[in-house]
JSON list of C-alpha atoms in Angstrom, two decimals:
[
{"chain": "Y", "resi": 15, "resn": "ILE", "atom": "CA", "xyz": [-10.75, -25.06, 5.75]},
{"chain": "Y", "resi": 16, "resn": "SER", "atom": "CA", "xyz": [-12.79, -23.95, 1.96]},
{"chain": "Y", "resi": 17, "resn": "LEU", "atom": "CA", "xyz": [-10.92, -22.50, -0.94]},
{"chain": "Y", "resi": 18, "resn": "ILE", "atom": "CA", "xyz": [-12.23, -19.27, -0.53]},
{"chain": "Y", "resi": 19, "resn": "ARG", "atom": "CA", "xyz": [-11.43, -18.91, 2.63]},
{"chain": "Y", "resi": 20, "resn": "VAL", "atom": "CA", "xyz": [-7.84, -19.95, 2.39]},
{"chain": "Y", "resi": 21, "resn": "MET", "atom": "CA", "xyz": [-8.29, -17.07, -1.71]},
{"chain": "Y", "resi": 22, "resn": "LEU", "atom": "CA", "xyz": [-10.04, -14.35, 1.20]},
{"chain": "Y", "resi": 23, "resn": "ILE", "atom": "CA", "xyz": [-7.28, -14.43, 4.00]},
{"chain": "Y", "resi": 24, "resn": "SER", "atom": "CA", "xyz": [-4.62, -14.77, 0.97]},
{"chain": "Y", "resi": 25, "resn": "GLN", "atom": "CA", "xyz": [-5.75, -11.41, -0.37]},
{"chain": "Y", "resi": 26, "resn": "ALA", "atom": "CA", "xyz": [-6.02, -10.13, 3.07]},
{"chain": "Y", "resi": 27, "resn": "ILE", "atom": "CA", "xyz": [-2.36, -11.15, 4.12]},
{"chain": "Y", "resi": 28, "resn": "ASN", "atom": "CA", "xyz": [-1.53, -9.22, 0.19]},
{"chain": "Y", "resi": 29, "resn": "GLY", "atom": "CA", "xyz": [-3.40, -5.68, 0.89]},
{"chain": "Y", "resi": 30, "resn": "LEU", "atom": "CA", "xyz": [-1.95, -4.92, 4.98]},
{"chain": "Y", "resi": 31, "resn": "ILE", "atom": "CA", "xyz": [1.49, -6.06, 2.49]},
{"chain": "Y", "resi": 32, "resn": "LEU", "atom": "CA", "xyz": [1.12, -3.40, 0.36]},
{"chain": "Y", "resi": 33, "resn": "PRO", "atom": "CA", "xyz": [1.26, -0.06, 1.89]},
{"chain": "Y", "resi": 34, "resn": "ILE", "atom": "CA", "xyz": [4.64, -1.46, 3.96]},
{"chain": "Y", "resi": 35, "resn": "VAL", "atom": "CA", "xyz": [5.25, -1.36, -0.47]},
{"chain": "Y", "resi": 36, "resn": "ILE", "atom": "CA", "xyz": [4.00, 1.89, -1.03]},
{"chain": "Y", "resi": 37, "resn": "ILE", "atom": "CA", "xyz": [5.20, 3.16, 1.09]},
{"chain": "Y", "resi": 38, "resn": "LEU", "atom": "CA", "xyz": [9.11, 1.94, 0.15]},
{"chain": "Y", "resi": 39, "resn": "MET", "atom": "CA", "xyz": [8.56, 3.24, -3.35]},
{"chain": "Y", "resi": 40, "resn": "ALA", "atom": "CA", "xyz": [7.24, 6.07, -2.16]},
{"chain": "Y", "resi": 41, "resn": "LEU", "atom": "CA", "xyz": [9.80, 6.72, -0.36]},
{"chain": "Y", "resi": 42, "resn": "LEU", "atom": "CA", "xyz": [12.78, 5.98, -3.44]},
{"chain": "Y", "resi": 43, "resn": "ARG", "atom": "CA", "xyz": [10.70, 8.00, -5.46]},
{"chain": "Y", "resi": 44, "resn": "ASN", "atom": "CA", "xyz": [11.07, 10.67, -3.01]},
{"chain": "Y", "resi": 45, "resn": "ASN", "atom": "CA", "xyz": [15.34, 10.16, -3.27]},
{"chain": "Y", "resi": 46, "resn": "LYS", "atom": "CA", "xyz": [16.76, 13.28, -4.14]},
{"chain": "Y", "resi": 47, "resn": "LYS", "atom": "CA", "xyz": [20.13, 11.24, -4.87]},
{"chain": "Y", "resi": 48, "resn": "ILE", "atom": "CA", "xyz": [18.18, 8.90, -6.50]},
{"chain": "Y", "resi": 49, "resn": "MET", "atom": "CA", "xyz": [15.65, 10.53, -8.42]},
{"chain": "Y", "resi": 50, "resn": "GLY", "atom": "CA", "xyz": [17.40, 13.46, -8.85]},
{"chain": "Y", "resi": 51, "resn": "GLY", "atom": "CA", "xyz": [15.23, 16.07, -10.21]},
{"chain": "Y", "resi": 52, "resn": "GLU", "atom": "CA", "xyz": [12.69, 13.56, -11.20]},
{"chain": "Y", "resi": 53, "resn": "ARG", "atom": "CA", "xyz": [10.92, 13.76, -8.29]},
{"chain": "Y", "resi": 54, "resn": "PRO", "atom": "CA", "xyz": [7.20, 13.56, -7.44]},
{"chain": "Y", "resi": 55, "resn": "GLY", "atom": "CA", "xyz": [4.96, 17.18, -6.42]},
{"chain": "Y", "resi": 56, "resn": "LEU", "atom": "CA", "xyz": [3.87, 17.32, -3.37]},
{"chain": "Y", "resi": 57, "resn": "ILE", "atom": "CA", "xyz": [-0.39, 16.79, -5.12]},
{"chain": "Y", "resi": 58, "resn": "TYR", "atom": "CA", "xyz": [1.65, 13.12, -5.70]},
{"chain": "Y", "resi": 59, "resn": "ASN", "atom": "CA", "xyz": [3.18, 12.93, -2.61]},
{"chain": "Y", "resi": 60, "resn": "ILE", "atom": "CA", "xyz": [-0.74, 13.77, -1.10]},
{"chain": "Y", "resi": 61, "resn": "ILE", "atom": "CA", "xyz": [-2.64, 11.56, -3.12]},
{"chain": "Y", "resi": 62, "resn": "LEU", "atom": "CA", "xyz": [-0.51, 8.85, -2.69]},
{"chain": "Y", "resi": 63, "resn": "ILE", "atom": "CA", "xyz": [-1.12, 8.99, 1.05]},
{"chain": "Y", "resi": 64, "resn": "LEU", "atom": "CA", "xyz": [-4.61, 9.18, 1.59]},
{"chain": "Y", "resi": 65, "resn": "ALA", "atom": "CA", "xyz": [-4.96, 5.54, -1.19]},
{"chain": "Y", "resi": 66, "resn": "THR", "atom": "CA", "xyz": [-2.30, 4.29, 1.22]},
{"chain": "Y", "resi": 67, "resn": "VAL", "atom": "CA", "xyz": [-4.54, 5.53, 4.10]},
{"chain": "Y", "resi": 68, "resn": "PHE", "atom": "CA", "xyz": [-7.85, 4.04, 2.20]},
{"chain": "Y", "resi": 69, "resn": "ILE", "atom": "CA", "xyz": [-5.80, 0.68, 1.11]},
{"chain": "Y", "resi": 70, "resn": "SER", "atom": "CA", "xyz": [-4.60, 0.03, 4.88]},
{"chain": "Y", "resi": 71, "resn": "ALA", "atom": "CA", "xyz": [-7.94, 0.78, 6.38]},
{"chain": "Y", "resi": 72, "resn": "ALA", "atom": "CA", "xyz": [-9.33, -1.59, 3.86]},
{"chain": "Y", "resi": 73, "resn": "ALA", "atom": "CA", "xyz": [-6.62, -4.55, 4.35]},
{"chain": "Y", "resi": 74, "resn": "VAL", "atom": "CA", "xyz": [-7.21, -4.20, 8.07]},
{"chain": "Y", "resi": 75, "resn": "ILE", "atom": "CA", "xyz": [-11.52, -4.23, 7.82]},
{"chain": "Y", "resi": 76, "resn": "THR", "atom": "CA", "xyz": [-10.84, -7.70, 5.00]},
{"chain": "Y", "resi": 77, "resn": "VAL", "atom": "CA", "xyz": [-8.87, -9.01, 8.22]},
{"chain": "Y", "resi": 78, "resn": "VAL", "atom": "CA", "xyz": [-11.51, -8.42, 10.68]},
{"chain": "Y", "resi": 79, "resn": "VAL", "atom": "CA", "xyz": [-14.39, -9.41, 8.07]},
{"chain": "Y", "resi": 80, "resn": "SER", "atom": "CA", "xyz": [-12.33, -12.86, 7.50]},
{"chain": "Y", "resi": 81, "resn": "LEU", "atom": "CA", "xyz": [-11.55, -14.30, 9.92]}
]
């Protein structure tokens, strides 16, 4: 197995894990008990959701291509 393929596979795995991390961080950031009055607004959450969907789609495409 080539090192290039190993790097592609590891980046694909990172891409699959990243949306999970983003979602967990968003849940923490939106928690009133933790953040108090410093919670993000609706626009921030919409942008975060769109970015997470885009990253998830890119990760799935990378996994399919690298197989």
